[in-house]
Coordinates of C-alpha atoms and ligand atoms in Angstrom, one line a residue:
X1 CA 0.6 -31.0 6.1
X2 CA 1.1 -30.4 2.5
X3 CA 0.4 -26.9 0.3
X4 CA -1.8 -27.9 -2.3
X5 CA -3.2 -24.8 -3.6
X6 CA -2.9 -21.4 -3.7
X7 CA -4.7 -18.2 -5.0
X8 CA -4.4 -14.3 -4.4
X9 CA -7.1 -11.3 -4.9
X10 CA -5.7 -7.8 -5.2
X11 CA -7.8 -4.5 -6.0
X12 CA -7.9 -3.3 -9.5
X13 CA -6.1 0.5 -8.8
X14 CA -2.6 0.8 -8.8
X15 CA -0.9 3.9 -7.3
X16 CA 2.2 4.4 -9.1
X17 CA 5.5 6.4 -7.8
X18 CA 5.1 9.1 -9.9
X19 CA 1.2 9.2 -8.6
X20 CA 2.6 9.9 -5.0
X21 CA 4.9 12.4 -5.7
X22 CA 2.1 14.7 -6.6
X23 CA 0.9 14.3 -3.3
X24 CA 4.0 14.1 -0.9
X25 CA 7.6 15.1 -1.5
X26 CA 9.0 11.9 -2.8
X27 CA 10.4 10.6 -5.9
X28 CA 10.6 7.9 -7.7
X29 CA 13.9 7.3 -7.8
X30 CA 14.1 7.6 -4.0
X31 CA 11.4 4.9 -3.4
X32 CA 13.1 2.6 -6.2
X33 CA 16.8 3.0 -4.9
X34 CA 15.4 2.4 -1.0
X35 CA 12.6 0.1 -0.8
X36 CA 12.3 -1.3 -4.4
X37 CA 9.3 -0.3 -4.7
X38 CA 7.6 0.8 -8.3
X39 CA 3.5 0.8 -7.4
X40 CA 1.1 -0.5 -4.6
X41 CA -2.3 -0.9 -4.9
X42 CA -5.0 0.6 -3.2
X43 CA -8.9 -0.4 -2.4
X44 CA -11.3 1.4 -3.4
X45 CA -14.6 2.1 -1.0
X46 CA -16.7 -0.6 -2.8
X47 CA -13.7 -3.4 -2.2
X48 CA -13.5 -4.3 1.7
X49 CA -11.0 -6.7 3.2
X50 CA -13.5 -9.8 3.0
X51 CA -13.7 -9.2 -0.6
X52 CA -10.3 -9.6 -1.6
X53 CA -9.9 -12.7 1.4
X54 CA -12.6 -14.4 -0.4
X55 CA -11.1 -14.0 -3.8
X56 CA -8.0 -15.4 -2.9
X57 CA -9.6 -17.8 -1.0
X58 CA -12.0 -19.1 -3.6
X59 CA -8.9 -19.0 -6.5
X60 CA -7.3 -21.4 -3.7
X61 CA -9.9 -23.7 -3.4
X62 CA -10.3 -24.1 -7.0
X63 CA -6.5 -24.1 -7.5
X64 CA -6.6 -27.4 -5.2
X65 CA -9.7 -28.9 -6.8
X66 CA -11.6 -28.6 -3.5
X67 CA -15.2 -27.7 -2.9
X68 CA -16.0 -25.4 0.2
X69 CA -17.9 -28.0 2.0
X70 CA -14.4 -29.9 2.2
X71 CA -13.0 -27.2 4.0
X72 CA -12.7 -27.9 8.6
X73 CA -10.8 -24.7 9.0
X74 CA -10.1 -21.2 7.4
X75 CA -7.4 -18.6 9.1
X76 CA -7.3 -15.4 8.1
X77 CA -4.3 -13.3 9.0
X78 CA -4.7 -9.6 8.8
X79 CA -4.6 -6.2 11.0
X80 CA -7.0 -4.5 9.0
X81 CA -10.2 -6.2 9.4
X82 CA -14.0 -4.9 8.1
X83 CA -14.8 -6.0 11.7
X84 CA -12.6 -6.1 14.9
X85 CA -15.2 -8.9 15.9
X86 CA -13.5 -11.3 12.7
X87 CA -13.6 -11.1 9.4
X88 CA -12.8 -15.2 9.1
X89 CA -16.4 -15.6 9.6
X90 CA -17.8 -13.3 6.4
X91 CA -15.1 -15.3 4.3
X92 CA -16.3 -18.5 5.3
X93 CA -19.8 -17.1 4.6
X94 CA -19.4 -15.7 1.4
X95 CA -17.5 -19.4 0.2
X96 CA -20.1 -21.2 1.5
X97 CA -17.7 -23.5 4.0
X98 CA -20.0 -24.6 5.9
X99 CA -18.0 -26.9 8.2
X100 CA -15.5 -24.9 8.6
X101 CA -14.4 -22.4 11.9
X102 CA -12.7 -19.5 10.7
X103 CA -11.1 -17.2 12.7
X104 CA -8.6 -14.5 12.7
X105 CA -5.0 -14.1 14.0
X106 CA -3.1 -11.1 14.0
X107 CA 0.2 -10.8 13.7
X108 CA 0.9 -8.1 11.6
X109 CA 3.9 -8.7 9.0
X110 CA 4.2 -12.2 10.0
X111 CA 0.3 -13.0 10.4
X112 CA 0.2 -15.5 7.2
X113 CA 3.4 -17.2 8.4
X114 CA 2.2 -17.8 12.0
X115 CA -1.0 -18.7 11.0
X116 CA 0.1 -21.1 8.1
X117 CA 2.5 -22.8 11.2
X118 CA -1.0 -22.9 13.1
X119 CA -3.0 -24.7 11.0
X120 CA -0.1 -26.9 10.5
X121 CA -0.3 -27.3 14.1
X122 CA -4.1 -28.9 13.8
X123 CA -3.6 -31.1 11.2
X124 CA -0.7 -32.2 12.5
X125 CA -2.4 -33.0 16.0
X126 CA -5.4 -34.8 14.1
X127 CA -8.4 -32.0 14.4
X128 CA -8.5 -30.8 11.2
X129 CA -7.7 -32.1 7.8
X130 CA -8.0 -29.2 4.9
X131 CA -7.5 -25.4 6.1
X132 CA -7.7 -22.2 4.0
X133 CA -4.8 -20.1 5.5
X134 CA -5.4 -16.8 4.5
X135 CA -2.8 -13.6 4.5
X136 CA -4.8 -10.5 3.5
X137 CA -4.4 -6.5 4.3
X138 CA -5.4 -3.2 3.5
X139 CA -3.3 -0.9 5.4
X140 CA -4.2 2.3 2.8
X141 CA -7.0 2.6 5.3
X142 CA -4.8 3.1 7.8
X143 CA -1.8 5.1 6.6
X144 CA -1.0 8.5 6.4
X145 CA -1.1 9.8 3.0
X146 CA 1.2 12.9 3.7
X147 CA 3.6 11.0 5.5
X148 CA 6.0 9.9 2.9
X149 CA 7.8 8.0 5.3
X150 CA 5.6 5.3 5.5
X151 CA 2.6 5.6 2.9
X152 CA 5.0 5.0 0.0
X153 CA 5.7 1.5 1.3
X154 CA 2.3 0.1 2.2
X155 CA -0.2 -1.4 -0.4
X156 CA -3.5 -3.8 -0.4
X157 CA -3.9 -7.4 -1.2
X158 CA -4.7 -10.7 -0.3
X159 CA -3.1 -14.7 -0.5
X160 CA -4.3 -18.1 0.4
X161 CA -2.7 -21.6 0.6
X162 CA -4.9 -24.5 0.5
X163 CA -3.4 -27.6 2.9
X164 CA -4.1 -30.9 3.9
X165 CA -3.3 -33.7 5.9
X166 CA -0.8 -35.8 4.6
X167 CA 2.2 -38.9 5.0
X168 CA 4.5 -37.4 7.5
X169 CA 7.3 -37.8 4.5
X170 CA 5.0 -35.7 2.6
X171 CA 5.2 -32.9 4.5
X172 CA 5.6 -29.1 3.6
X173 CA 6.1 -27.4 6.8
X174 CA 9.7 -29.2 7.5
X175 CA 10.3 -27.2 10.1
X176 CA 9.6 -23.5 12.1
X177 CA 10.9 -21.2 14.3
X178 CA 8.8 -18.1 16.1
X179 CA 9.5 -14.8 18.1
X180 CA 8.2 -11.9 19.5
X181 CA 9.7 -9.1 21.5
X182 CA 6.9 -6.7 23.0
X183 CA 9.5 -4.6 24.5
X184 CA 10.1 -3.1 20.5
X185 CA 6.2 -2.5 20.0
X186 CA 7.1 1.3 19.7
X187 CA 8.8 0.6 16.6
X188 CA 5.7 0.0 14.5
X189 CA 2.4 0.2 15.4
X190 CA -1.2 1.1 14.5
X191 CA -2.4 1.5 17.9
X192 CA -5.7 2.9 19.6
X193 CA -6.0 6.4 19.9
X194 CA -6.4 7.7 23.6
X195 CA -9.6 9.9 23.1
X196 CA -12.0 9.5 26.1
X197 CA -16.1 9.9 26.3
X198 CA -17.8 11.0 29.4
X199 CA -20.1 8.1 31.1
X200 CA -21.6 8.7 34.1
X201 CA -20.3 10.8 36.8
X202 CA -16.9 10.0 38.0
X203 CA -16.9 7.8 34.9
X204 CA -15.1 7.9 31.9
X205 CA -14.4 5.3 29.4
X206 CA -12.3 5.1 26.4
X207 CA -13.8 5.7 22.7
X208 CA -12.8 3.0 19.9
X209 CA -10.9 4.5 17.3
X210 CA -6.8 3.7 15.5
X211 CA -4.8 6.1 15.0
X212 CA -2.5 6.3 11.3
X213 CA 0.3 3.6 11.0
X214 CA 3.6 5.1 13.3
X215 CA 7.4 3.8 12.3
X216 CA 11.1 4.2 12.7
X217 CA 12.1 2.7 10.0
X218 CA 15.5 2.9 10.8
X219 CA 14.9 0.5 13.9
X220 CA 12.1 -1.7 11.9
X221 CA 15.5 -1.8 9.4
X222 CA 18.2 -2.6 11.5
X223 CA 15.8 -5.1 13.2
X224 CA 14.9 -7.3 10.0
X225 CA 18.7 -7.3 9.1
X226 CA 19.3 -8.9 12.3
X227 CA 16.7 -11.4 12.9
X228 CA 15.7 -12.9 9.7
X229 CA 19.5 -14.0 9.0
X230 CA 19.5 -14.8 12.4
X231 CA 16.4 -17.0 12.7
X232 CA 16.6 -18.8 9.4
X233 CA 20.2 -19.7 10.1
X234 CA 18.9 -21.5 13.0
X235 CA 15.9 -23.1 11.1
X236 CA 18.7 -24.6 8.6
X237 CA 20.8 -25.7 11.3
X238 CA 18.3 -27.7 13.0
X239 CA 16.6 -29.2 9.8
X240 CA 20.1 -29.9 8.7
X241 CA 19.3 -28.0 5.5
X242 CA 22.5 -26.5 3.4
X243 CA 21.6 -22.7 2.4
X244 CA 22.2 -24.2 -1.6
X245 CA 19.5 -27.1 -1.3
X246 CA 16.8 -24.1 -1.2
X247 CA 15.4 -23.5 -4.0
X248 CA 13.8 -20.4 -3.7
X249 CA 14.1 -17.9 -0.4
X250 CA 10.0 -16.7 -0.1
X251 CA 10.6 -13.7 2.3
X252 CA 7.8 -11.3 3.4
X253 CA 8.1 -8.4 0.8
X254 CA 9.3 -5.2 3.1
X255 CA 12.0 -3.8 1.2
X256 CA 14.4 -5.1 -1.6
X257 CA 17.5 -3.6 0.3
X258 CA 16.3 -6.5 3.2
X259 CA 15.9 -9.8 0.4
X260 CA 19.3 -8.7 -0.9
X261 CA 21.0 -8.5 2.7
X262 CA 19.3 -11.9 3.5
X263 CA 20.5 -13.5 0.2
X264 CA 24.0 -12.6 0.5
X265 CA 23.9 -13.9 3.8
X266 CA 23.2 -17.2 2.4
X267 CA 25.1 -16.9 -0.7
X268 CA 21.8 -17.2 -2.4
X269 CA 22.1 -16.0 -6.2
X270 CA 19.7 -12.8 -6.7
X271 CA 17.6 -15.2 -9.2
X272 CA 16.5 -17.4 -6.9
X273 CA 14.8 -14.8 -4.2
X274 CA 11.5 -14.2 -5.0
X275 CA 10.7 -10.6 -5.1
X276 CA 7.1 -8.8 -6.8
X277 CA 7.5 -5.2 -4.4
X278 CA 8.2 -3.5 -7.8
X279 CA 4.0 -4.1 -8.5
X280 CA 2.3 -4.3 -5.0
X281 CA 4.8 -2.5 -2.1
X282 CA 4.3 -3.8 1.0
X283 CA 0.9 -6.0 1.4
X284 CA 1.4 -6.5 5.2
X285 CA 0.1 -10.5 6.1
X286 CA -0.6 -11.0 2.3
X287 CA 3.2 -10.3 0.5
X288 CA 4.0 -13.9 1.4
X289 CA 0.8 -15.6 -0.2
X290 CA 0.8 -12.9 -3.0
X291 CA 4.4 -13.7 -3.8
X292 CA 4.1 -17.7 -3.6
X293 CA 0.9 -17.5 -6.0
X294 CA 2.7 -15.2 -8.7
X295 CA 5.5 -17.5 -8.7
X296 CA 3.6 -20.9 -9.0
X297 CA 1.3 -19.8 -11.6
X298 CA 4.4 -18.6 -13.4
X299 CA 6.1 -21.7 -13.3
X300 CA 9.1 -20.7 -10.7
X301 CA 8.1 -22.6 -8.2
X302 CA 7.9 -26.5 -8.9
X303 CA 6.3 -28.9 -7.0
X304 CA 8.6 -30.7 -4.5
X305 CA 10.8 -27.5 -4.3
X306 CA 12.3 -26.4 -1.3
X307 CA 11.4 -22.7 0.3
X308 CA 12.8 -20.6 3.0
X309 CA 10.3 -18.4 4.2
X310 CA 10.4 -15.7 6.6
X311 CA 8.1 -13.0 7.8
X312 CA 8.5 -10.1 10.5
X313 CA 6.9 -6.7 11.3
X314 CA 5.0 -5.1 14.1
X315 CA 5.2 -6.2 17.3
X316 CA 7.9 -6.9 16.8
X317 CA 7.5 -10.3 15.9
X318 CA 9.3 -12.7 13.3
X319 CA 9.4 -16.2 12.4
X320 CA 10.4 -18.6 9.6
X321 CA 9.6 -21.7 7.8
X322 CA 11.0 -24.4 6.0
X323 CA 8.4 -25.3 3.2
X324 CA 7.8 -27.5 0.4
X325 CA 5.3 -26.7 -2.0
X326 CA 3.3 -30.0 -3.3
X327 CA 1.0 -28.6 -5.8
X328 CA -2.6 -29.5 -6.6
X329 CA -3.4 -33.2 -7.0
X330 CA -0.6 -34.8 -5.0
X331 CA -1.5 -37.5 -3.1
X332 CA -2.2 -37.2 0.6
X333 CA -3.4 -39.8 3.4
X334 CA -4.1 -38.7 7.0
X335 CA -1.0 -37.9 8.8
X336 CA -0.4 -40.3 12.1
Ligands
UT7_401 O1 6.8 -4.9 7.2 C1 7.7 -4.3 8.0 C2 7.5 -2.8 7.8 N1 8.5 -1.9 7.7 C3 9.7 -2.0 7.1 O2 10.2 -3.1 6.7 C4 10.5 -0.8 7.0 C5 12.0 -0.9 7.2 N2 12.6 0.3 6.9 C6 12.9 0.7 5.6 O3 12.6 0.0 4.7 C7 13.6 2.0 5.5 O4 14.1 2.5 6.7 C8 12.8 3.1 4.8 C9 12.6 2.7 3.3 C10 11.5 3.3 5.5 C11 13.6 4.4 4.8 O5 14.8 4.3 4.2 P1 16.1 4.8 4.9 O6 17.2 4.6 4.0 O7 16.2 4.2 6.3 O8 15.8 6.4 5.0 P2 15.8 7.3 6.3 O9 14.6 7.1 7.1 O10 17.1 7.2 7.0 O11 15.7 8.7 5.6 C12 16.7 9.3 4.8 C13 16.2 10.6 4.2 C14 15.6 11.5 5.3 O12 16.0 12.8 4.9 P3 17.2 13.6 5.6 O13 16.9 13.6 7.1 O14 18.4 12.7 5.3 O15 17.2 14.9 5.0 C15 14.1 11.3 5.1 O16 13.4 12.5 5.5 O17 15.1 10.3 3.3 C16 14.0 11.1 3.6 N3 12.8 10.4 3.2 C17 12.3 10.5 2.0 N4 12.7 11.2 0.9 C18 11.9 11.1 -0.2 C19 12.1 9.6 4.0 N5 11.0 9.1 3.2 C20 11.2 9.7 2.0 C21 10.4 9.6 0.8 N6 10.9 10.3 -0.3 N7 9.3 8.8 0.7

């Protein structure tokens, strides 16, 4: 499969550090100096998820020079849908991809990574030849604005990668590793609330509803620190790839104290890690698209460059890839 395209869709309101000191005690020197972190921005009630999806989506699509029609599959990662029912279907709607299946996958903080290796899964077995993959969140809906623990980190957005089928020796998912580890799920969650409605007599069910977003950051901390040297160690070990042949490490965007401790473990220089949580926080399943976008459009990121990508988060769950990004217009045949 090779990435061909790419687009992002963020809402127009940024909240700035100074903005949420006036509503929680916070600073922003304390949210630059421990997260990085400058602004985020925030949704307002006329901008749902689908929205900023489809934007990124659609800048996608006409990055790679596709029309919708073109499109067999669109995956939308996210854990803050319009409707728990999918949200992959209003996105395909509202492009007008009319042969494609869109569904969603959730996986929190690493939802666009698993769901880029997914569709890389497809095309690679034969069943689909260009896919949308979508990373896209709003978790201001679901944070609590007077906990400055967490709501200082969070902020909106949305990325998409357009990919196709291509020569195996084209390829830019060169390799991938995956993980979960239910047994920390207490660490992070945004889970169900437990508030009951009577039914009949003797019979009470459960009433739909998500409580605020809950962490120990210290443990969510420790835990990145650990695993995403870990696991992209092994991804270089077993696609014989020397830390110095990548040329850019595309991490999910958590906190800038976690992109440094991952670049030093590599001996990566500062310059070449991608980082854009100054301007948008944390953006959940989008930070990865968001971040690959900004830096092709910018000219960073060449086409036929090497990135080591990683994503982790709730769940807890964690994974990384070895990409190469292709760029619009290179040229592709059906893989074997
Ligand atoms: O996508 C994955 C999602 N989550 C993450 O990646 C989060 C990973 N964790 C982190 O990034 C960090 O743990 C945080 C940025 C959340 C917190 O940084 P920390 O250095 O671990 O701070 P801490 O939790 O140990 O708190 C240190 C102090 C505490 O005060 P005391 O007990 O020392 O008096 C906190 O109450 O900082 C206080 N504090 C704050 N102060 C000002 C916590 N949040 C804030 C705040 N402003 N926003």
């Amino acid at each position: 499969m090779a990435l061909v395209g790419c687009g992002s869709g963020v809402p127009s309101a940024s909240v700035s550090n100074e903005d949420l000191s006036r509503r929680v005690d916070t600073s922003d020197g304390w949210i630059r100096s421990r997260t990085g972190i400058g602004a985020r921005r925030v949704s307002g009630p006329g901008e749902p998820l689908t929205a900023l999806a489809t934007q990124a989506a659609a800048a996608a699509l006409a990055h790679a020079g596709w029309r919708a029609e073109d499109l067999d599959l669109i995956l939308l990662a996210t854990s803050s849908p319009d409707d728990l029912f999918g949200t992959a279907p209003l996105v395909q709607g509202q492009l007008g991809a009319v042969n494609a299946v869109a569904f969603d996958l959730t996986a929190a903080c690493s939802g666009f990574l698993f769901a880029l290796i997914t569709a890389g899964q497809y095309i690679a077995a034969g069943s689909v030849r260009r896919a949308l993959v979508i990373g896209a969140d709003q978790l201001s809906r679901w944070v609590d604005w007077d906990d400055r623990g967490t709501c200082v980190l969070f902020g909106d957005g949305a990325g998409a990668v357009a990919v196709e089928a291509c020569a195996p020796e084209a390829t830019g998912l060169l390799g991938f590793r995956m993980r979960s580890d239910g047994s920390r799920n207490a660490c992070l969650t945004l889970a169900q609330t437990d508030e009951q409605q009577p039914l009949l007599d003797g019979l009470t069910s459960q009433r739909g509803g998500f409580a605020a977003i809950q962490m120990n950051g210290q443990e969510v901390y420790k835990f990145a620190v650990r695993e995403v040297p870990a696991i992209l160690a092994e991804l270089l070990e077993s696609t014989g790839t020397a830390p110095a042949e990548l040329d850019w490490l595309l991490l999910h965007q958590a906190n800038q104290r976690i992109l440094d401790a991952v670049a030093e473990r590599f001996a990566v220089p500062r310059e070449r890690v991608l980082s854009n949580l100054a301007a948008y926080g944390n953006t959940s399943a989008a930070t990865i698209p968001l971040m690959l976008d900004e830096a092709v459009r910018d000219g960073r990121v060449q086409p036929g460059q090497l990135l080591g990508s990683s994503g982790f988060g709730a769940g807890l769950s964690w994974g990384a890839a070895l990409l190469r990004w292709s760029g619009p217009g290179a040229a592709t045949s059906p893989e074997a």
